[in-house]
Coordinates of C-alpha atoms and ligand atoms in Angstrom, one line a residue:
X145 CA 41.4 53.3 100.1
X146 CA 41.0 52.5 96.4
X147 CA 40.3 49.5 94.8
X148 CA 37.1 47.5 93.4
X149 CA 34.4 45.3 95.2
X150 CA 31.8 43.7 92.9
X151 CA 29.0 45.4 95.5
X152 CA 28.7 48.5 97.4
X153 CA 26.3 49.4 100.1
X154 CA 26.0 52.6 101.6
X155 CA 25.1 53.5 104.9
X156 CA 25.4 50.7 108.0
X157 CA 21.8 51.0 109.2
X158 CA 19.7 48.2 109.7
X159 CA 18.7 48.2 105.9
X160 CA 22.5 48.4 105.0
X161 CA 23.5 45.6 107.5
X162 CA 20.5 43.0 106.0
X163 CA 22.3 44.2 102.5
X164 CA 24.9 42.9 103.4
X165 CA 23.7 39.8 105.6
X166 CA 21.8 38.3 101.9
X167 CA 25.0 39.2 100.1
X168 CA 27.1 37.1 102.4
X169 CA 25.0 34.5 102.0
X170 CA 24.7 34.5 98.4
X171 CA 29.1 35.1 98.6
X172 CA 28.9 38.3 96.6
X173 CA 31.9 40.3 97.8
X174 CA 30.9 43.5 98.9
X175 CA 31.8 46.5 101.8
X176 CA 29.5 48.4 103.3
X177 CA 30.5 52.3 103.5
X178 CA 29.2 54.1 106.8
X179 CA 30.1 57.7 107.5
X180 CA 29.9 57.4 110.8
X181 CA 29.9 54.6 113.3
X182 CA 26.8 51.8 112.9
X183 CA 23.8 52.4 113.7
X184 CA 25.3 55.8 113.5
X185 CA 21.0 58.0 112.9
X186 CA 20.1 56.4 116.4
X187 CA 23.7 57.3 117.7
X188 CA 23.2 60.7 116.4
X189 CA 19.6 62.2 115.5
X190 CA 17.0 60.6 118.0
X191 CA 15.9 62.9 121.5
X192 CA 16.9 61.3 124.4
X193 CA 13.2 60.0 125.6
X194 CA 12.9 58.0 122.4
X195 CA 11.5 54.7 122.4
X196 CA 10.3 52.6 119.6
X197 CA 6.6 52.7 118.7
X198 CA 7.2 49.4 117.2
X199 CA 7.2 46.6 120.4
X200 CA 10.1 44.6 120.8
X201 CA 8.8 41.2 118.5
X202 CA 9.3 43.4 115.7
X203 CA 12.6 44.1 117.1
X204 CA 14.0 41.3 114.8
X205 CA 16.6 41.2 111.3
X206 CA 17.7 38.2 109.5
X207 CA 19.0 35.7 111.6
X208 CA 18.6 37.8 114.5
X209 CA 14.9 37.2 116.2
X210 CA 13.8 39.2 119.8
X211 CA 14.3 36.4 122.1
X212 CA 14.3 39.0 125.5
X213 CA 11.8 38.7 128.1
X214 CA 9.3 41.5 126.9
X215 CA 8.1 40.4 123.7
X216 CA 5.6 43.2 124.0
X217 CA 7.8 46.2 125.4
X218 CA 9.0 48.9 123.0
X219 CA 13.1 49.6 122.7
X220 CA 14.9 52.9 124.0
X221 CA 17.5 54.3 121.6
X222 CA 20.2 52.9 123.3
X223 CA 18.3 49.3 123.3
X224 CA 18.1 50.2 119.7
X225 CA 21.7 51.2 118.7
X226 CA 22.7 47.5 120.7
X227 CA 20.1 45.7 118.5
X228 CA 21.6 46.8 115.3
X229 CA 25.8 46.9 116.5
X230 CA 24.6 42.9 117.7
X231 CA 22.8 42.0 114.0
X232 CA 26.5 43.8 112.5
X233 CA 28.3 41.7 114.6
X234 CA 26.5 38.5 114.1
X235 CA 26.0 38.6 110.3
X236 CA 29.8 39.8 109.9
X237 CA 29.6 42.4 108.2
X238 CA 32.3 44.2 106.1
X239 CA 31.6 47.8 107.3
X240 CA 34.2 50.6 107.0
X241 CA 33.2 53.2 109.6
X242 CA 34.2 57.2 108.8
X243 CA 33.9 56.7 105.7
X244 CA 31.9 59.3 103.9
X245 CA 30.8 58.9 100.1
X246 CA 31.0 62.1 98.4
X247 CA 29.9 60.7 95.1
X248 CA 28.6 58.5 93.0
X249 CA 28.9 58.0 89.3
X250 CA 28.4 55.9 86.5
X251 CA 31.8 54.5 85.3
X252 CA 32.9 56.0 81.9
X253 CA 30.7 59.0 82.6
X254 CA 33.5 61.1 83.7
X255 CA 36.3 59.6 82.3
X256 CA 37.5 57.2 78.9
X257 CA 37.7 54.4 81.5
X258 CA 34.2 52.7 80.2
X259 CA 34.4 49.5 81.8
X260 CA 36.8 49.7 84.4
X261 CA 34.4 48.9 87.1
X262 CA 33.7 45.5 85.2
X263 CA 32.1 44.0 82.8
X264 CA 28.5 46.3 82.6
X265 CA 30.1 49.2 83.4
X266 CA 29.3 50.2 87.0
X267 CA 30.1 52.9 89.1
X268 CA 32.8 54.6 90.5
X269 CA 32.1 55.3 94.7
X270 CA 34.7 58.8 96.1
X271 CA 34.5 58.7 99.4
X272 CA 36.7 60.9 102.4
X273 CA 38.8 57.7 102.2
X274 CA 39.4 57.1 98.7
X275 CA 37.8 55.7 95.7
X276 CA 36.2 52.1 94.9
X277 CA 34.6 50.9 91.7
X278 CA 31.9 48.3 91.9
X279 CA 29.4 46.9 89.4
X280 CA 26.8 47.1 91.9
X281 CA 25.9 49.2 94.5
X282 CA 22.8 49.3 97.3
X283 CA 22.2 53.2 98.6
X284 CA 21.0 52.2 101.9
X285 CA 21.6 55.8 103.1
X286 CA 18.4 56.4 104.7
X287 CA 15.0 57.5 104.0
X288 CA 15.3 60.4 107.2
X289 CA 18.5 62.1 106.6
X290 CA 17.4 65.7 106.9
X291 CA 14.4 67.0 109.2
X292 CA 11.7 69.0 106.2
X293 CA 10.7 72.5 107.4
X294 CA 8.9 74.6 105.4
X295 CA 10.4 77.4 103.6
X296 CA 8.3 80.7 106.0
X297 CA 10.3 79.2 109.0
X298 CA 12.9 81.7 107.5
X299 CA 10.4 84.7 108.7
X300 CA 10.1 83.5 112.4
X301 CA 11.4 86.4 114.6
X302 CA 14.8 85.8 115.7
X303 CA 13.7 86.1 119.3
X304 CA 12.0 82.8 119.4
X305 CA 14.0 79.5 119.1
X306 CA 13.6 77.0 116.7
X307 CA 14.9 73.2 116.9
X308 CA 14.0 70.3 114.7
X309 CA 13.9 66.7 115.9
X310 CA 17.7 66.3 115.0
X311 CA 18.5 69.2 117.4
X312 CA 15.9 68.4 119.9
X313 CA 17.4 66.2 123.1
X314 CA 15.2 66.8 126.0
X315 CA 12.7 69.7 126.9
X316 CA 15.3 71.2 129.6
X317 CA 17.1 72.6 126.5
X318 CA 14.0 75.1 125.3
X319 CA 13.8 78.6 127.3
X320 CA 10.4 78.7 129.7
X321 CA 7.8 79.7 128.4
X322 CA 4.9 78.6 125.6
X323 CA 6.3 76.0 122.4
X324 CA 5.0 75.8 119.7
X325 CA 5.2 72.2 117.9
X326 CA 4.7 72.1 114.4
X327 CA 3.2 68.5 113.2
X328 CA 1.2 65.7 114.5
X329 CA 2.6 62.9 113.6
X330 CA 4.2 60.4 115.5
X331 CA 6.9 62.6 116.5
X332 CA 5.2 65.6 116.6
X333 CA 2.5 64.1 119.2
X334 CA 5.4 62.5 120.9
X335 CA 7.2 65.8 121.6
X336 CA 4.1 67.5 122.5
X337 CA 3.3 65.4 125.3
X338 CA 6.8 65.2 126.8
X339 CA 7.1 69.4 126.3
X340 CA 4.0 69.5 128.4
X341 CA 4.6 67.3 130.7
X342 CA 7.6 69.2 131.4
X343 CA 5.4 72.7 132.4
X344 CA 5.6 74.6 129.4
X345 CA 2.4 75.0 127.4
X346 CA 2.2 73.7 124.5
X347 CA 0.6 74.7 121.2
X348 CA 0.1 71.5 118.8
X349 CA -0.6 72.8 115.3
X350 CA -2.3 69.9 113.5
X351 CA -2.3 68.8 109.8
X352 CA -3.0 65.9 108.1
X353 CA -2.3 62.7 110.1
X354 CA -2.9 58.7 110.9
X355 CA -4.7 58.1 114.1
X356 CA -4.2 54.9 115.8
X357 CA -5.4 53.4 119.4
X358 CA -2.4 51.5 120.9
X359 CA -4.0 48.8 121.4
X360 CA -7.7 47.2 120.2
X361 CA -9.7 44.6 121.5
X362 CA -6.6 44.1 124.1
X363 CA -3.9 43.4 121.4
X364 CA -1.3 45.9 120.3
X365 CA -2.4 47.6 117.5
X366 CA 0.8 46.8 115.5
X367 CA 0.0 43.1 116.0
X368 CA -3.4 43.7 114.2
X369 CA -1.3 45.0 110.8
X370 CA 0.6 42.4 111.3
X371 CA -1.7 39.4 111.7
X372 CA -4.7 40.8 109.3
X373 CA -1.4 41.4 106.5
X374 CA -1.8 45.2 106.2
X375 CA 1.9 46.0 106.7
X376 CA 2.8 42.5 104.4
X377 CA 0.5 44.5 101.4
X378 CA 3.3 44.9 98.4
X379 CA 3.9 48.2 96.7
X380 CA 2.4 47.0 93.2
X381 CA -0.9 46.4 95.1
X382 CA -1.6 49.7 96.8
X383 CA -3.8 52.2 95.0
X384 CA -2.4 55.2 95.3
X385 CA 1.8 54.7 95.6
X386 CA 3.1 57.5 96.0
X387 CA 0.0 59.1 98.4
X388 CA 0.9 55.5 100.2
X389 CA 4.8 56.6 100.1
X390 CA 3.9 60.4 102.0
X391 CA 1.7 59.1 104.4
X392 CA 2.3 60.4 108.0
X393 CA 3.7 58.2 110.9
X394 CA 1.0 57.2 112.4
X395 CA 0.1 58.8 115.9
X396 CA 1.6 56.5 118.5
X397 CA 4.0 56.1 121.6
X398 CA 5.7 53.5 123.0
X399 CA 5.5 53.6 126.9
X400 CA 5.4 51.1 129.3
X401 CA 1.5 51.6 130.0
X402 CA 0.7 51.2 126.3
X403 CA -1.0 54.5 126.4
X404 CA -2.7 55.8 123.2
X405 CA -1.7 59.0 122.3
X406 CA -3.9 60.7 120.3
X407 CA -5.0 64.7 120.0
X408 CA -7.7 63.5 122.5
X409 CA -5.1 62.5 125.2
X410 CA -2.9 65.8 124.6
X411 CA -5.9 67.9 124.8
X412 CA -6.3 66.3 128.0
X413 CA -2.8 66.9 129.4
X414 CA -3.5 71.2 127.8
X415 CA -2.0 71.1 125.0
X416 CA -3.9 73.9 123.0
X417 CA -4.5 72.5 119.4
X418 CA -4.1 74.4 116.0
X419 CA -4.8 74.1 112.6
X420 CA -2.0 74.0 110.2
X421 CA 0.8 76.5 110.0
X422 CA 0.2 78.1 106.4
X423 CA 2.3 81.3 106.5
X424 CA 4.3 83.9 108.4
X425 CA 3.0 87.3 108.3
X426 CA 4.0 90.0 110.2
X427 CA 5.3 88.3 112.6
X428 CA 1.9 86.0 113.3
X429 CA 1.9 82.3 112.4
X430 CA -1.2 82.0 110.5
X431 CA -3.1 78.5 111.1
X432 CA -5.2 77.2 108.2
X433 CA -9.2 76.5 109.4
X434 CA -11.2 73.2 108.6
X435 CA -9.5 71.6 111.8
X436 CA -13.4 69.7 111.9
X437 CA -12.4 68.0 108.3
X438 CA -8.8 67.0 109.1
X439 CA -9.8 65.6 112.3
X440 CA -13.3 63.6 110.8
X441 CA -11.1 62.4 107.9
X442 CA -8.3 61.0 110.6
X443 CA -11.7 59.4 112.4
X444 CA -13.2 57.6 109.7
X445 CA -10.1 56.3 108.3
X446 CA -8.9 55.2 111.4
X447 CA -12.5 53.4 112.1
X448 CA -11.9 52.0 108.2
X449 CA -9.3 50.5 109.4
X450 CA -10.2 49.1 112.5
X451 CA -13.7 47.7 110.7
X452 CA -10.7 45.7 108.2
X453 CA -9.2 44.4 111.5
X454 CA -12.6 43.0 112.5
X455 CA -13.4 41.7 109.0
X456 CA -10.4 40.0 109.4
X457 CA -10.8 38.1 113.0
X458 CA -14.3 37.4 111.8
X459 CA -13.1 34.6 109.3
X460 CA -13.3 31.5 111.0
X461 CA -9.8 29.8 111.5
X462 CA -8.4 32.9 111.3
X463 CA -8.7 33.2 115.1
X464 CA -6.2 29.9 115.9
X465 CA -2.7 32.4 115.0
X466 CA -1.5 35.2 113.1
X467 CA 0.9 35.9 110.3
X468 CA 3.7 36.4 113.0
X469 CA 2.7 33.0 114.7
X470 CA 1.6 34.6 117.8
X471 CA -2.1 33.4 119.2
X472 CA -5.5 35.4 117.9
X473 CA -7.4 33.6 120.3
X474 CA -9.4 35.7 123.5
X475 CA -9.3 39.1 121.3
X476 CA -12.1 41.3 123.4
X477 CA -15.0 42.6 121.4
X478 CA -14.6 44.8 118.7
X479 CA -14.3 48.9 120.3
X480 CA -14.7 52.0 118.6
X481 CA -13.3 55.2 119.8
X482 CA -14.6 58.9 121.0
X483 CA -14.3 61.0 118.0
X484 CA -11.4 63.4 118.0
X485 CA -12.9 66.5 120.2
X486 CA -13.1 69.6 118.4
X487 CA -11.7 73.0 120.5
X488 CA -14.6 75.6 120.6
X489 CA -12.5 78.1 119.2
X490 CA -9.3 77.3 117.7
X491 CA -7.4 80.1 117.2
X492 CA -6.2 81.5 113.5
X493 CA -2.9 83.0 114.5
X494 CA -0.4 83.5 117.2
X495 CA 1.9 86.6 117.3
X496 CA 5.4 85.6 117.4
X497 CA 6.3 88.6 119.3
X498 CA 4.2 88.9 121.4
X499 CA 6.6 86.8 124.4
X500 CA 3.5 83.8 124.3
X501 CA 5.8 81.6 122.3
X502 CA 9.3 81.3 122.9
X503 CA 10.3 78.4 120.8
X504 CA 9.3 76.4 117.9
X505 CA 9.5 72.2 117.4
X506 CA 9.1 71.2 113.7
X507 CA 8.1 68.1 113.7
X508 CA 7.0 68.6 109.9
X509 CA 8.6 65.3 108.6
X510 CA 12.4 64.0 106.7
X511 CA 13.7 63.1 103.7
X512 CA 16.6 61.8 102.4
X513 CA 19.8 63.5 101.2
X514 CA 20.8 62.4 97.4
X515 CA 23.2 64.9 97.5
X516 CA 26.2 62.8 96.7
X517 CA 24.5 61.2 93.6
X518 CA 25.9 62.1 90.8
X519 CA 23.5 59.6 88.9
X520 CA 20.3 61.0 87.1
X521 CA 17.7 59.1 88.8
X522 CA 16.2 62.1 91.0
X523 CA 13.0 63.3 90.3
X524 CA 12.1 67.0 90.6
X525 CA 10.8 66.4 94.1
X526 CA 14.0 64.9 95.2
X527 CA 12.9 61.4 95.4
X528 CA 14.5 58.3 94.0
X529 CA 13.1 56.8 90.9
X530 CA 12.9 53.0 91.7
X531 CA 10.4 50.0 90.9
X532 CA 10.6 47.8 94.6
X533 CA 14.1 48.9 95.0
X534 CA 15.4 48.3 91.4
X535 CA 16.7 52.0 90.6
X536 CA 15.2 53.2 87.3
X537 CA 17.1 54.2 84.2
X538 CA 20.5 53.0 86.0
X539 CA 21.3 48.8 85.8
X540 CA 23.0 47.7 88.9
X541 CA 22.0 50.4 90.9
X542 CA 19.8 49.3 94.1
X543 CA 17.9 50.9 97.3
X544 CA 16.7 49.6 100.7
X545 CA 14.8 51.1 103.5
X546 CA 12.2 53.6 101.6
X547 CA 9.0 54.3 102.1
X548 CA 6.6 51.3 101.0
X549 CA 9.4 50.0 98.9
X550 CA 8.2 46.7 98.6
X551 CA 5.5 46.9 101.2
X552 CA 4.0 49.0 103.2
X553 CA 6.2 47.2 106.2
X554 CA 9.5 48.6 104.3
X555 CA 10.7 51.1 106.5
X556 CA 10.1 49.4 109.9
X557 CA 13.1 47.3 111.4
X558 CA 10.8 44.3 111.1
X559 CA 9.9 45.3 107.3
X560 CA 13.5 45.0 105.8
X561 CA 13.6 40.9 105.9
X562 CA 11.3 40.6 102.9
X563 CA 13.0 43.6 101.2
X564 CA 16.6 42.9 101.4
X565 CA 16.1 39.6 100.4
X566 CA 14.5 40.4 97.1
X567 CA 16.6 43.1 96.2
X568 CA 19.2 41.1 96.6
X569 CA 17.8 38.4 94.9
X570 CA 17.7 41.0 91.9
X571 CA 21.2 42.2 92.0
X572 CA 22.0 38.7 92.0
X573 CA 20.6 38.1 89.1
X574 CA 21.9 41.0 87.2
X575 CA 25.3 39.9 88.6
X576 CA 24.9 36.6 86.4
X577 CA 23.5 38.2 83.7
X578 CA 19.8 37.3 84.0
X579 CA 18.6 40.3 84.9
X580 CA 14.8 40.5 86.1
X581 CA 12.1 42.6 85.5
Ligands
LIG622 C1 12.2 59.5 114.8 C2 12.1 58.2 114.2 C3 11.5 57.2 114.9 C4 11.4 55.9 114.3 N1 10.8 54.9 115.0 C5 10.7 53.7 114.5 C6 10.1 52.6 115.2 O1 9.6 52.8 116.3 N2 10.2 51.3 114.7 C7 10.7 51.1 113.4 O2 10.8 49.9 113.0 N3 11.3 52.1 112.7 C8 11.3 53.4 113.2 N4 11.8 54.4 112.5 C9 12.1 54.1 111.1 C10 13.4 53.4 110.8 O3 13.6 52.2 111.5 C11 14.6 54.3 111.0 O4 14.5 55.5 110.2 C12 16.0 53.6 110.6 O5 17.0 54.4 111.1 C13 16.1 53.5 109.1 O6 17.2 52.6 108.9 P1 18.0 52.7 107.6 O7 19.1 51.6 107.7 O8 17.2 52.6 106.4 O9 18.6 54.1 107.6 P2 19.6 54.8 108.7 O10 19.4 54.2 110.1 O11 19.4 56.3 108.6 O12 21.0 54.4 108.2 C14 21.6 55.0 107.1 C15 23.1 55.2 107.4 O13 23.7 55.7 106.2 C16 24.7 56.5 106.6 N5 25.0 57.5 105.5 C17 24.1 58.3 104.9 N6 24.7 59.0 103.9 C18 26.0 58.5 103.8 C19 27.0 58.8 102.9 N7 27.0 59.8 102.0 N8 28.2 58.1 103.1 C20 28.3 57.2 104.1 N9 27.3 56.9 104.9 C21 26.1 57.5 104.8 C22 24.2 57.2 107.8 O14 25.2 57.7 108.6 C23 23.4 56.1 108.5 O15 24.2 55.4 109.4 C24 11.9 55.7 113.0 C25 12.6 56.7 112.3 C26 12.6 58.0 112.9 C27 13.3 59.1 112.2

């Protein structure tokens, strides 16, 4: 494979596919470069019991709405994977499966070919395949590529088994005995549960996180940042960006009974719940104290954000419909929850050896793998330098389906309409030569 295409995308995810869905429509010739198959992260790195937290009317890309008969429902993987081969399908998109990009540089940058990839330079794209030169090019690689675990996982005793959510398929796969899960964050609390469930005891230990009810005043809770325009809020108007770009998943399931799932429900079911893992030493996990802060802190911004909801509803004419065109009317009153229970006696550390644990879940977070990029526009804490999408420092270079890219929405299936659109709109405009700010 060698040759040039004015545009590039990387990666046939969603964010990749609605790429290439606005440069269709705008007829910019393009091909988008997938290394596996598409939809190839819900193919390959979800555990089997996986469903969307987001329900299925937020199950929608460009051109391609939820028209199914459970509006409300939440999607399994494989529902998932089908969603996004459909959208690839419908929106014909040029996507070369097994193709692997192995690295990107700027044209001229490696060779006395200045120019070659057009007129503004551009960059040349080695893949497993081949090479391409484009002028433009849209990393829509993924913002999850790697599960994070921190660096003292290294000193864990080899006697007790450690998985990540990219090895993690089911709990029949972990040895009997007690787990420890590491992070309480959507997946975290999600594994927790399912590991209990399953009869082996769980031990939850409990950072920093977002606590949400699944649903308030007898609408999904999803609908509410939807309708009251949380999720719509752009990235130039949030306070704090890049605390706004590490924020947690927030702590929800989706399950056919809507249950929430907070630290309250899983104490209920036994799991035993820990502050945060700080440190390995001699063979005890040590678990940081001050569980009473992180949980009042989770609380009060969780009631914050419930109180905005209610602001919100109060507005008259506000109540006819929301953003999403779906009816406000016949919300129930406005709830507050218990507060999250405190254990009597958390305990500080757990020794490794002792036989009590016998495997370890991190569900500590992901991040995205840049590893190909032979660009300069990494910071030192391995994240992409962009402004909504617009790579900084490099002209022509683009990226979808980050954290709060554009809006706090970005990374959501539902979130990449707005995004793709205006990136695209962008390169677009550089493509003519009036490029934007
Ligand atoms: C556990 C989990 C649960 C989630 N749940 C929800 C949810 O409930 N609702 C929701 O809306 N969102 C959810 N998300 C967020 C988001 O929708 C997904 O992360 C989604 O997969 C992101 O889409 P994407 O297109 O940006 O990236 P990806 O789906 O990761 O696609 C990137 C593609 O790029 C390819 N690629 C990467 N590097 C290269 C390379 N060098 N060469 C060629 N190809 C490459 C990969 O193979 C992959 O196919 C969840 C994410 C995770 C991790």
């Amino acid at each position: 494979m060698t040759g040039h295409s004015t545009t590039v995308v990387i990666g046939a995810g969603h964010a990749g596919l609605a790429a290439s869905h606005f440069l269709t429509e705008r007829s910019i010739d393009h091909v988008v470069l997938e290394r596996g198959e598409v939809a190839n992260s819900w193919r390959r790195e979800r555990w089997d019991s996986l469903r969307l937290l987001t329900p299925n009317w937020q199950s929608r890309l460009p051109g391609l709405p939820y028209e199914g008969p459970d509006s409300g429902g939440y999607m399994t993987v494989a529902e998932v994977t089908e969603l996004i081969e459909r959208f690839a399908k419908v929106s014909r998109a040029p996507v070369r499966t097994g193709v692997d990009v192995t690295s990107v540089r700027h044209v001229g940058e490696h060779s006395s070919g200045a120019g070659e990839g057009g007129a503004g330079g551009g960059f040349r794209v080695t893949t497993s395949e081949g090479e391409i030169h484009c002028r433009t090019l849209v990393i829509a690689s993924g913002a999850c590529n790697k599960p994070t675990v921190p660096a003292f996982a290294a000193s864990v005793p080899a006697s007790v088994q450690q998985l990540t959510p990219f090895t993690y398929r089911s709990p029949g796969q972990l040895p009997d005995g007690g787990v420890l899960v590491v992070g309480a964050s959507a997946t975290g609390v999600q594994l927790a549960a399912e590991i209990q469930r399953s009869g082996r005891p769980v031990t939850l230990s409990v950072g920093e996180h977002v606590r949400l009810p699944r649903t308030y005043r007898g609408r999904d809770v999803l609908w509410w940042m939807d309708a009251s325009g949380v999720w719509d809020q752009r990235y130039d108007e949030v306070d704090d960006l890049t605390r706004a770009r590490r924020l947690p998943s927030p702590q929800l399931v989706g399950t056919p009974d809507r249950a929430t799932l907070d630290l309250n429900a899983l104490a209920g079911l036994g799991v035993e719940l820990v502050g945060r893992w700080a440190a390995v030493r001699d063979g005890h996990a040590l678990f940081s104290g001050g569980l009473r802060n992180v949980f009042s802190l989770a609380d009060l911004k969780m009631n914050r954000l419930l109180g905005t909801f209610d602001e919100w509803a109060a507005v008259p004419g506000r109540n006819a419909s929301g953003r999403s065109g779906a009816r406000a009317d016949g919300l129930g009153p406005p709830e507050r929850f218990e507060p999250t229970v405190v254990p009597t006696s958390a305990r500080w550390q757990l020794d490794l050896h002792g036989g009590e644990i016998r495997s370890v879940v991190w569900a500590t977070g992901f991040r995205p793998d840049y590893g190909w990029l032979d660009v300069p526009v990494i910071d030192e804490k391995g994240h992409l330098r962009h402004d909504g999408g617009v790579v900084t420092g490099s002209p022509g270079l683009y990226a979808l389906g980050l954290p709060v890219l554009r809006r706090r929405k970005s990374t959501f299936i539902y979130g990449i309409e707005d995004d793709a659109r205006e990136v695209i709109d962008h390169l677009a405009a550089y493509l003519a030569g009036r490029p934007r700010r």
